[in-house]
Amino acid sequence: MSDPSTGSGHRLPAVVRHDDLPSRITIYEVGARDGLQNEKTAIDTGVKADLITRLLDAGLSPVEATSFVHPKWVPQLADAKQLMEELVDRLGDRARELPVLVPNEKGLDRALELGLRHIAVFGSATETFANKNLNQTFDGQWAMFEPTMTRAKDANMTVRGYLSMCFGDPWEGQVEIAKVVEAGKRLLDLGADELSLGDTIGVATAGHVKALIKAFEEEGVPTERLALHFHDTYGQALANTLAGLQCGVTTYDASAGGLGGCPYAKSATGNLATEDLLWMLDGLGIEHGVDLDKVADTSSWLAGHLGRPSPSAVVRALRS
Ligand code: HMG
Ligand code: MG
């Protein structure tokens, strides 16, 4: 166990390892996309490029960059093309490795034009959210994804499948586990390399998380194919992450500073903060390859641009 008083730069938690948890995990950083998509005031494309560059420099990978959605639906990300071009200028081919959201063939065409290599489609476990977020019925969303994913695969892209409303829906209430598993398997059957289970409105609790993962396993979906995407609306994101770790899941979505929310989901607030996750992982001795100080510095810098403090407890504690 390390001494909590040692270490420079930031305070450190004592390290107590647990043999029954994964020894290393991947953090899938969504701050530049999920974190910013709900911001009402337009943020300069250059600031977004700086944010992504800083997150990469902190060791985060993958860093989701933006969305190729209809600009009227998500005005904040209307500069997706300019942003990716700016990143290619700065980072070269490395920028083409950054994943982006794509809902349909039109979005895929835009990503292909730029030579991008990783996309994520985003489906819903419920009818109402498929309608509100994608202007589709529950069944219609698969029909939209099918040609998009087939063409992406033919172009040797990897495709992540997000599934929203896995633990509850603001219009429909509780969502049956069996329905979530069916929808998730649909995305995997369509060719998703990885399935990210979204708690879009942050209502999940730890036992529910374990039950859902177990239900996927019972249907033949191994934990290696799963990622967990928690919003922290009710302060449960870290507890839910620990539940996921106990089940063996090794990919977690998080957003620098805890920004985030979905413009089409009532009551969706910030994502699990990357810094809060890093603090817990450090205490558990789980490797992640990310520099906590650099991420917290980036969130403080971004908070200056957004004009309000970061919602992350760890950022506030480290910068107090
Ligand atoms: P629609 O209006 O039904 O689109 O929107 P359409 O196919 O009828 O086309 C209408 C017009 O839009 C056409 O142009 C198309 O070309 C254009 P027109 O002929 O009228 O000039 N169009 C596009 N333009 C640019 N890029 C495109 C595109 N597609 C069509 N990709 C659509 C359907 C899916 C496009 C729309 O509903 C949309 O953009 N939705 C995106 C909503 C969104 O981004 N939500 C947030 C991300 S999801 C999330 O945050 C949850 C997550 O974090 C996980 C979790 O927390 O649970 C991932
Ligand atoms: Mg989200």
CSV table of C-alpha atoms and ligand atoms in Angstrom, one decimal:
chain,number,residue,atom,x,y,z
A,1,MET,CA,0.0,0.0,0.0
A,2,SER,CA,1.4,3.5,-0.9
A,3,ASP,CA,1.5,6.3,1.6
A,4,PRO,CA,-1.3,8.7,0.9
A,5,SER,CA,0.9,11.7,2.0
A,6,THR,CA,3.5,11.0,-0.7
A,7,GLY,CA,3.4,12.0,-4.3
A,8,SER,CA,3.7,15.3,-5.9
A,9,GLY,CA,1.3,17.4,-7.9
A,10,HIS,CA,-1.9,16.2,-6.3
A,11,ARG,CA,-3.0,14.4,-3.2
A,12,LEU,CA,-3.3,10.7,-3.7
A,13,PRO,CA,-5.6,8.1,-2.3
A,14,ALA,CA,-4.1,5.2,-0.4
A,15,VAL,CA,-3.8,2.2,-2.8
A,16,VAL,CA,-5.6,-1.0,-1.7
A,17,ARG,CA,-5.7,-3.6,-4.5
A,18,HIS,CA,-8.5,-6.2,-4.8
A,19,ASP,CA,-7.7,-9.4,-6.6
A,20,ASP,CA,-11.2,-9.8,-7.8
A,21,LEU,CA,-11.2,-6.6,-9.9
A,22,PRO,CA,-9.7,-6.1,-13.4
A,23,SER,CA,-6.0,-5.0,-13.2
A,24,ARG,CA,-6.3,-2.5,-16.1
A,25,ILE,CA,-9.2,-0.7,-17.7
A,26,THR,CA,-9.9,1.6,-20.7
A,27,ILE,CA,-11.5,5.0,-20.2
A,28,TYR,CA,-13.5,6.0,-23.3
A,29,GLU,CA,-13.4,9.8,-23.0
A,30,VAL,CA,-16.7,11.5,-24.1
A,31,GLY,CA,-16.1,15.1,-22.8
A,32,ALA,CA,-15.7,16.7,-26.2
A,33,ARG,CA,-18.9,15.1,-27.5
A,34,ASP,CA,-21.3,14.2,-24.7
A,35,GLY,CA,-19.8,16.8,-22.5
A,36,LEU,CA,-20.3,19.7,-24.9
A,37,GLN,CA,-23.3,18.7,-27.0
A,38,ASN,CA,-25.7,20.2,-24.5
A,39,GLU,CA,-23.9,23.6,-24.0
A,40,LYS,CA,-26.1,26.4,-25.1
A,41,THR,CA,-23.5,29.0,-25.9
A,42,ALA,CA,-21.4,28.3,-29.0
A,43,ILE,CA,-17.9,27.2,-28.2
A,44,ASP,CA,-15.1,28.1,-30.6
A,45,THR,CA,-13.9,25.2,-32.8
A,46,GLY,CA,-10.3,26.1,-31.7
A,47,VAL,CA,-11.2,25.6,-28.0
A,48,LYS,CA,-12.7,22.2,-28.9
A,49,ALA,CA,-9.5,21.3,-30.7
A,50,ASP,CA,-7.5,22.4,-27.8
A,51,LEU,CA,-9.7,20.4,-25.4
A,52,ILE,CA,-9.2,17.2,-27.5
A,53,THR,CA,-5.5,17.8,-27.8
A,54,ARG,CA,-5.1,18.2,-24.1
A,55,LEU,CA,-7.1,15.1,-23.3
A,56,LEU,CA,-4.9,13.1,-25.7
A,57,ASP,CA,-1.8,14.6,-24.1
A,58,ALA,CA,-3.2,13.4,-20.6
A,59,GLY,CA,-3.1,9.8,-21.9
A,60,LEU,CA,-6.8,9.4,-22.7
A,61,SER,CA,-7.6,7.1,-25.6
A,62,PRO,CA,-10.0,6.8,-27.2
A,63,VAL,CA,-11.2,10.4,-27.2
A,64,GLU,CA,-14.6,10.8,-28.9
A,65,ALA,CA,-14.4,14.0,-30.9
A,66,THR,CA,-17.8,15.1,-32.1
A,67,SER,CA,-21.0,14.0,-33.9
A,68,PHE,CA,-21.9,13.9,-37.6
A,69,VAL,CA,-25.6,14.5,-36.8
A,70,HIS,CA,-28.0,17.1,-38.3
A,71,PRO,CA,-26.7,20.5,-37.3
A,72,LYS,CA,-30.2,21.7,-36.4
A,73,TRP,CA,-30.6,18.9,-33.9
A,74,VAL,CA,-27.3,19.5,-32.1
A,75,PRO,CA,-26.2,23.1,-33.0
A,76,GLN,CA,-23.2,23.0,-30.7
A,77,LEU,CA,-21.6,20.2,-32.9
A,78,ALA,CA,-22.5,21.9,-36.2
A,79,ASP,CA,-18.8,22.5,-36.7
A,80,ALA,CA,-17.9,18.8,-36.8
A,81,LYS,CA,-16.2,18.9,-40.2
A,82,GLN,CA,-14.2,22.1,-39.4
A,83,LEU,CA,-13.2,20.5,-36.1
A,84,MET,CA,-11.9,17.3,-37.6
A,85,GLU,CA,-10.1,19.3,-40.3
A,86,GLU,CA,-8.4,21.4,-37.7
A,87,LEU,CA,-7.4,18.3,-35.8
A,88,VAL,CA,-6.0,16.7,-38.9
A,89,ASP,CA,-3.9,19.9,-39.4
A,90,ARG,CA,-2.6,19.7,-35.8
A,91,LEU,CA,-2.3,15.9,-35.3
A,92,GLY,CA,-2.1,14.4,-38.8
A,93,ASP,CA,-3.4,10.9,-39.2
A,94,ARG,CA,-3.8,10.5,-35.5
A,95,ALA,CA,-6.9,12.7,-35.7
A,96,ARG,CA,-8.5,10.1,-38.0
A,97,GLU,CA,-8.4,7.6,-35.2
A,98,LEU,CA,-10.7,9.7,-33.0
A,99,PRO,CA,-14.2,8.2,-32.9
A,100,VAL,CA,-17.3,10.2,-33.9
A,101,LEU,CA,-21.0,9.7,-33.6
A,102,VAL,CA,-22.9,8.9,-36.8
A,103,PRO,CA,-26.6,8.2,-36.8
A,104,ASN,CA,-27.2,7.3,-40.5
A,105,GLU,CA,-25.7,7.0,-43.9
A,106,LYS,CA,-25.6,10.8,-44.4
A,107,GLY,CA,-23.4,11.0,-41.2
A,108,LEU,CA,-21.3,8.1,-42.4
A,109,ASP,CA,-20.7,9.8,-45.8
A,110,ARG,CA,-19.5,12.9,-43.9
A,111,ALA,CA,-17.1,10.8,-41.8
A,112,LEU,CA,-15.8,8.8,-44.8
A,113,GLU,CA,-15.0,12.0,-46.7
A,114,LEU,CA,-12.6,12.9,-43.9
A,115,GLY,CA,-11.0,9.5,-43.8
A,116,LEU,CA,-12.2,8.8,-40.3
A,117,ARG,CA,-11.8,5.2,-39.0
A,118,HIS,CA,-14.1,4.8,-36.0
A,119,ILE,CA,-17.7,5.6,-35.7
A,120,ALA,CA,-20.4,5.1,-33.1
A,121,VAL,CA,-24.1,4.6,-33.8
A,122,PHE,CA,-26.5,5.4,-31.0
A,123,GLY,CA,-29.7,3.4,-30.5
A,124,SER,CA,-32.4,3.4,-27.9
A,125,ALA,CA,-33.9,0.6,-25.7
A,126,THR,CA,-37.2,2.5,-25.8
A,127,GLU,CA,-39.6,3.6,-28.4
A,128,THR,CA,-40.1,7.1,-27.1
A,129,PHE,CA,-36.4,8.0,-27.0
A,130,ALA,CA,-35.8,6.5,-30.5
A,131,ASN,CA,-38.5,8.9,-31.6
A,132,LYS,CA,-37.2,12.0,-29.7
A,133,ASN,CA,-33.5,11.5,-30.4
A,134,LEU,CA,-33.5,9.9,-33.9
A,135,ASN,CA,-36.9,10.8,-35.3
A,136,GLN,CA,-37.4,7.0,-35.7
A,137,THR,CA,-39.6,4.2,-34.3
A,138,PHE,CA,-37.9,1.5,-32.2
A,139,ASP,CA,-37.8,-0.8,-35.3
A,140,GLY,CA,-37.0,2.1,-37.7
A,141,GLN,CA,-33.7,2.8,-35.9
A,142,TRP,CA,-32.4,-0.7,-36.8
A,143,ALA,CA,-33.4,-0.1,-40.4
A,144,MET,CA,-31.4,3.2,-40.4
A,145,PHE,CA,-28.4,1.6,-38.7
A,146,GLU,CA,-28.2,-1.5,-40.9
A,147,PRO,CA,-26.9,0.0,-44.2
A,148,THR,CA,-24.8,2.5,-42.2
A,149,MET,CA,-23.1,-0.2,-40.3
A,150,THR,CA,-22.7,-2.5,-43.2
A,151,ARG,CA,-21.0,0.2,-45.3
A,152,ALA,CA,-18.8,1.3,-42.4
A,153,LYS,CA,-17.7,-2.3,-42.0
A,154,ASP,CA,-17.0,-2.6,-45.7
A,155,ALA,CA,-14.8,0.5,-45.3
A,156,ASN,CA,-12.9,-1.3,-42.5
A,157,MET,CA,-14.2,1.1,-39.9
A,158,THR,CA,-14.9,0.0,-36.3
A,159,VAL,CA,-18.4,0.6,-35.1
A,160,ARG,CA,-19.3,1.2,-31.5
A,161,GLY,CA,-23.0,0.7,-30.6
A,162,TYR,CA,-24.4,2.9,-27.9
A,163,LEU,CA,-27.7,1.9,-26.4
A,164,SER,CA,-29.6,4.6,-24.4
A,165,MET,CA,-32.2,4.3,-21.7
A,166,CYS,CA,-30.9,1.0,-20.4
A,167,PHE,CA,-31.9,1.6,-16.8
A,168,GLY,CA,-34.9,3.9,-17.1
A,169,ASP,CA,-36.6,6.3,-19.4
A,170,PRO,CA,-38.1,9.7,-18.4
A,171,TRP,CA,-41.2,9.1,-20.5
A,172,GLU,CA,-41.7,5.3,-20.2
A,173,GLY,CA,-40.4,4.8,-16.7
A,174,GLN,CA,-38.7,1.5,-15.9
A,175,VAL,CA,-37.2,-0.4,-18.8
A,176,GLU,CA,-37.3,-4.2,-18.7
A,177,ILE,CA,-33.9,-5.9,-18.6
A,178,ALA,CA,-35.1,-8.4,-21.3
A,179,LYS,CA,-35.9,-5.5,-23.6
A,180,VAL,CA,-32.5,-3.9,-23.1
A,181,VAL,CA,-30.7,-7.2,-23.8
A,182,GLU,CA,-32.8,-7.7,-26.9
A,183,ALA,CA,-32.0,-4.2,-28.2
A,184,GLY,CA,-28.3,-4.6,-27.3
A,185,LYS,CA,-28.0,-7.9,-29.1
A,186,ARG,CA,-29.6,-6.3,-32.1
A,187,LEU,CA,-26.8,-3.8,-32.3
A,188,LEU,CA,-24.2,-6.5,-31.9
A,189,ASP,CA,-25.9,-8.6,-34.5
A,190,LEU,CA,-25.8,-5.6,-36.9
A,191,GLY,CA,-22.0,-5.6,-36.5
A,192,ALA,CA,-21.2,-3.4,-33.5
A,193,ASP,CA,-17.7,-4.2,-32.2
A,194,GLU,CA,-18.6,-3.0,-28.7
A,195,LEU,CA,-21.8,-2.2,-27.0
A,196,SER,CA,-21.9,0.8,-24.6
A,197,LEU,CA,-24.9,0.5,-22.1
A,198,GLY,CA,-26.1,4.0,-21.4
A,199,ASP,CA,-27.7,5.2,-18.2
A,200,THR,CA,-28.8,8.3,-20.0
A,201,ILE,CA,-30.7,9.9,-17.1
A,202,GLY,CA,-28.5,8.5,-14.3
A,203,VAL,CA,-31.1,6.4,-12.5
A,204,ALA,CA,-29.2,3.1,-12.3
A,205,THR,CA,-28.2,1.6,-9.0
A,206,ALA,CA,-25.4,-1.0,-8.4
A,207,GLY,CA,-27.6,-4.1,-8.2
A,208,HIS,CA,-29.4,-3.1,-11.4
A,209,VAL,CA,-26.1,-2.8,-13.2
A,210,LYS,CA,-25.0,-6.2,-12.1
A,211,ALA,CA,-28.3,-7.8,-13.1
A,212,LEU,CA,-28.1,-6.3,-16.6
A,213,ILE,CA,-24.6,-7.4,-17.2
A,214,LYS,CA,-25.5,-10.9,-15.9
A,215,ALA,CA,-28.5,-11.0,-18.3
A,216,PHE,CA,-26.2,-10.1,-21.2
A,217,GLU,CA,-23.8,-12.9,-20.2
A,218,GLU,CA,-26.7,-15.4,-20.0
A,219,GLU,CA,-27.6,-14.5,-23.5
A,220,GLY,CA,-24.0,-15.2,-24.7
A,221,VAL,CA,-22.6,-11.6,-24.7
A,222,PRO,CA,-19.3,-11.6,-22.8
A,223,THR,CA,-18.3,-8.7,-20.6
A,224,GLU,CA,-15.4,-8.0,-23.1
A,225,ARG,CA,-18.0,-6.7,-25.6
A,226,LEU,CA,-19.6,-4.4,-23.1
A,227,ALA,CA,-18.8,-0.8,-22.0
A,228,LEU,CA,-20.7,1.2,-19.4
A,229,HIS,CA,-21.8,4.8,-19.8
A,230,PHE,CA,-23.1,6.4,-16.7
A,231,HIS,CA,-24.5,9.8,-16.2
A,232,ASP,CA,-24.3,11.0,-12.6
A,233,THR,CA,-27.7,12.7,-12.1
A,234,TYR,CA,-28.4,10.9,-8.8
A,235,GLY,CA,-24.7,10.6,-7.7
A,236,GLN,CA,-24.6,6.8,-8.5
A,237,ALA,CA,-22.1,6.8,-11.3
A,238,LEU,CA,-19.1,5.7,-9.2
A,239,ALA,CA,-21.0,3.1,-7.3
A,240,ASN,CA,-22.3,1.7,-10.6
A,241,THR,CA,-18.8,1.7,-12.0
A,242,LEU,CA,-17.6,-0.4,-9.0
A,243,ALA,CA,-20.5,-2.8,-9.7
A,244,GLY,CA,-19.3,-3.0,-13.3
A,245,LEU,CA,-15.7,-3.7,-12.2
A,246,GLN,CA,-16.9,-6.4,-9.9
A,247,CYS,CA,-18.6,-8.0,-12.9
A,248,GLY,CA,-15.4,-7.8,-15.0
A,249,VAL,CA,-16.3,-5.0,-17.4
A,250,THR,CA,-13.1,-3.2,-18.5
A,251,THR,CA,-14.3,-0.2,-20.6
A,252,TYR,CA,-15.9,2.9,-19.0
A,253,ASP,CA,-17.2,6.0,-20.6
A,254,ALA,CA,-16.4,9.2,-18.8
A,255,SER,CA,-16.3,13.0,-19.4
A,256,ALA,CA,-13.6,15.3,-18.2
A,257,GLY,CA,-14.9,17.5,-15.5
A,258,GLY,CA,-18.2,15.7,-15.4
A,259,LEU,CA,-19.8,17.8,-18.2
A,260,GLY,CA,-22.6,16.3,-20.2
A,261,GLY,CA,-26.2,15.6,-21.0
A,262,CYS,CA,-28.4,14.8,-23.9
A,263,PRO,CA,-30.4,17.6,-25.4
A,264,TYR,CA,-33.2,15.1,-26.2
A,265,ALA,CA,-33.5,13.4,-22.8
A,266,LYS,CA,-35.4,15.2,-20.1
A,267,SER,CA,-33.4,15.3,-16.9
A,268,ALA,CA,-30.1,14.0,-18.4
A,269,THR,CA,-27.2,15.7,-16.6
A,270,GLY,CA,-23.4,15.3,-16.5
A,271,ASN,CA,-21.5,12.1,-17.2
A,272,LEU,CA,-19.4,10.3,-14.7
A,273,ALA,CA,-16.4,12.7,-14.3
A,274,THR,CA,-13.1,11.3,-15.7
A,275,GLU,CA,-11.3,12.7,-12.6
A,276,ASP,CA,-13.7,11.0,-10.1
A,277,LEU,CA,-13.2,7.8,-12.0
A,278,LEU,CA,-9.4,8.2,-12.0
A,279,TRP,CA,-9.3,8.9,-8.2
A,280,MET,CA,-11.3,5.7,-7.5
A,281,LEU,CA,-9.2,3.6,-9.9
A,282,ASP,CA,-6.0,4.9,-8.3
A,283,GLY,CA,-7.2,3.9,-4.9
A,284,LEU,CA,-8.1,0.4,-6.2
A,285,GLY,CA,-4.7,0.1,-7.9
A,286,ILE,CA,-6.3,-0.4,-11.3
A,287,GLU,CA,-4.1,0.8,-14.2
A,288,HIS,CA,-5.5,3.3,-16.7
A,289,GLY,CA,-2.6,5.1,-18.3
A,290,VAL,CA,-4.0,8.6,-17.6
A,291,ASP,CA,-2.5,11.6,-15.9
A,292,LEU,CA,-5.1,12.8,-13.4
A,293,ASP,CA,-3.4,16.2,-12.9
A,294,LYS,CA,-3.4,17.0,-16.6
A,295,VAL,CA,-7.1,16.1,-16.9
A,296,ALA,CA,-8.0,18.2,-13.9
A,297,ASP,CA,-6.0,21.1,-15.3
A,298,THR,CA,-7.9,20.7,-18.6
A,299,SER,CA,-11.3,20.7,-16.8
A,300,SER,CA,-10.3,23.9,-14.8
A,301,TRP,CA,-9.2,25.5,-18.1
A,302,LEU,CA,-12.5,24.5,-19.8
A,303,ALA,CA,-14.5,25.7,-16.8
A,304,GLY,CA,-12.9,29.1,-17.5
A,305,HIS,CA,-14.3,29.1,-21.0
A,306,LEU,CA,-17.7,27.9,-20.0
A,307,GLY,CA,-17.9,30.4,-17.2
A,308,ARG,CA,-18.8,28.0,-14.4
A,309,PRO,CA,-17.0,25.6,-12.1
A,310,SER,CA,-16.6,22.0,-13.0
A,311,PRO,CA,-19.2,19.7,-11.4
A,312,SER,CA,-16.6,17.1,-10.7
A,313,ALA,CA,-16.0,16.6,-6.9
A,314,VAL,CA,-12.4,15.5,-7.5
A,315,VAL,CA,-11.6,18.6,-9.7
A,316,ARG,CA,-13.0,20.8,-7.0
A,317,ALA,CA,-11.1,19.0,-4.2
A,318,LEU,CA,-7.8,19.0,-6.1
A,319,ARG,CA,-8.1,22.7,-7.2
A,320,SER,CA,-9.3,24.0,-3.8
B,1,HMG,P1,-34.4,13.7,-39.7
B,1,HMG,O1,-34.9,15.1,-39.6
B,1,HMG,O2,-35.4,12.6,-39.5
B,1,HMG,O3,-33.5,13.4,-41.0
B,1,HMG,O4,-33.3,13.5,-38.5
B,1,HMG,P2,-33.9,13.0,-42.4
B,1,HMG,O5,-33.3,11.7,-42.8
B,1,HMG,O6,-35.4,13.1,-42.6
B,1,HMG,O7,-33.3,14.2,-43.3
B,1,HMG,C1,-33.7,15.5,-43.2
B,1,HMG,C2,-32.6,16.5,-43.6
B,1,HMG,O8,-31.5,16.3,-42.7
B,1,HMG,C3,-32.0,16.2,-45.0
B,1,HMG,O9,-31.6,17.4,-45.5
B,1,HMG,C4,-30.8,15.3,-44.7
B,1,HMG,O10,-29.8,15.4,-45.7
B,1,HMG,C5,-30.3,16.0,-43.4
B,1,HMG,P3,-32.5,18.2,-46.6
B,1,HMG,O11,-32.7,17.2,-47.7
B,1,HMG,O12,-33.8,18.5,-45.9
B,1,HMG,O13,-31.6,19.4,-46.9
B,1,HMG,N1,-29.5,15.0,-42.6
B,1,HMG,C6,-28.3,15.2,-42.1
B,1,HMG,N2,-27.5,16.3,-42.2
B,1,HMG,C7,-26.3,16.2,-41.6
B,1,HMG,N3,-25.8,15.1,-40.9
B,1,HMG,C8,-26.6,14.0,-40.9
B,1,HMG,C9,-27.9,14.1,-41.4
B,1,HMG,N4,-28.9,13.2,-41.5
B,1,HMG,C10,-29.9,13.8,-42.2
B,1,HMG,N5,-26.2,12.9,-40.2
B,1,HMG,C11,-31.4,12.5,-37.5
B,1,HMG,C12,-32.7,12.3,-38.2
B,1,HMG,C13,-30.9,11.1,-37.1
B,1,HMG,C14,-30.4,13.1,-38.6
B,1,HMG,C15,-31.6,13.4,-36.4
B,1,HMG,O14,-32.6,12.9,-35.5
B,1,HMG,C16,-30.4,13.7,-35.6
B,1,HMG,O15,-29.4,14.3,-36.0
B,1,HMG,N6,-30.3,13.2,-34.3
B,1,HMG,C17,-29.2,13.3,-33.4
B,1,HMG,C18,-29.5,13.5,-32.0
B,1,HMG,C19,-28.3,13.5,-31.2
B,1,HMG,O16,-27.2,13.8,-31.6
B,1,HMG,N7,-28.5,13.3,-29.8
B,1,HMG,C20,-27.4,13.3,-28.9
B,1,HMG,C21,-26.5,12.1,-29.1
B,1,HMG,S1,-27.1,10.6,-28.3
B,1,HMG,C22,-26.6,10.7,-26.7
B,1,HMG,O17,-26.2,11.7,-26.2
B,1,HMG,C23,-26.7,9.4,-25.8
B,1,HMG,C24,-25.4,8.8,-25.5
B,1,HMG,O18,-24.5,9.7,-24.9
B,1,HMG,C25,-25.6,7.5,-24.6
B,1,HMG,C26,-26.4,7.8,-23.4
B,1,HMG,O19,-26.1,8.7,-22.6
B,1,HMG,O20,-27.4,7.0,-23.3
B,1,HMG,C27,-24.7,8.3,-26.8
B,2,MG,MG,-24.5,10.1,-22.7
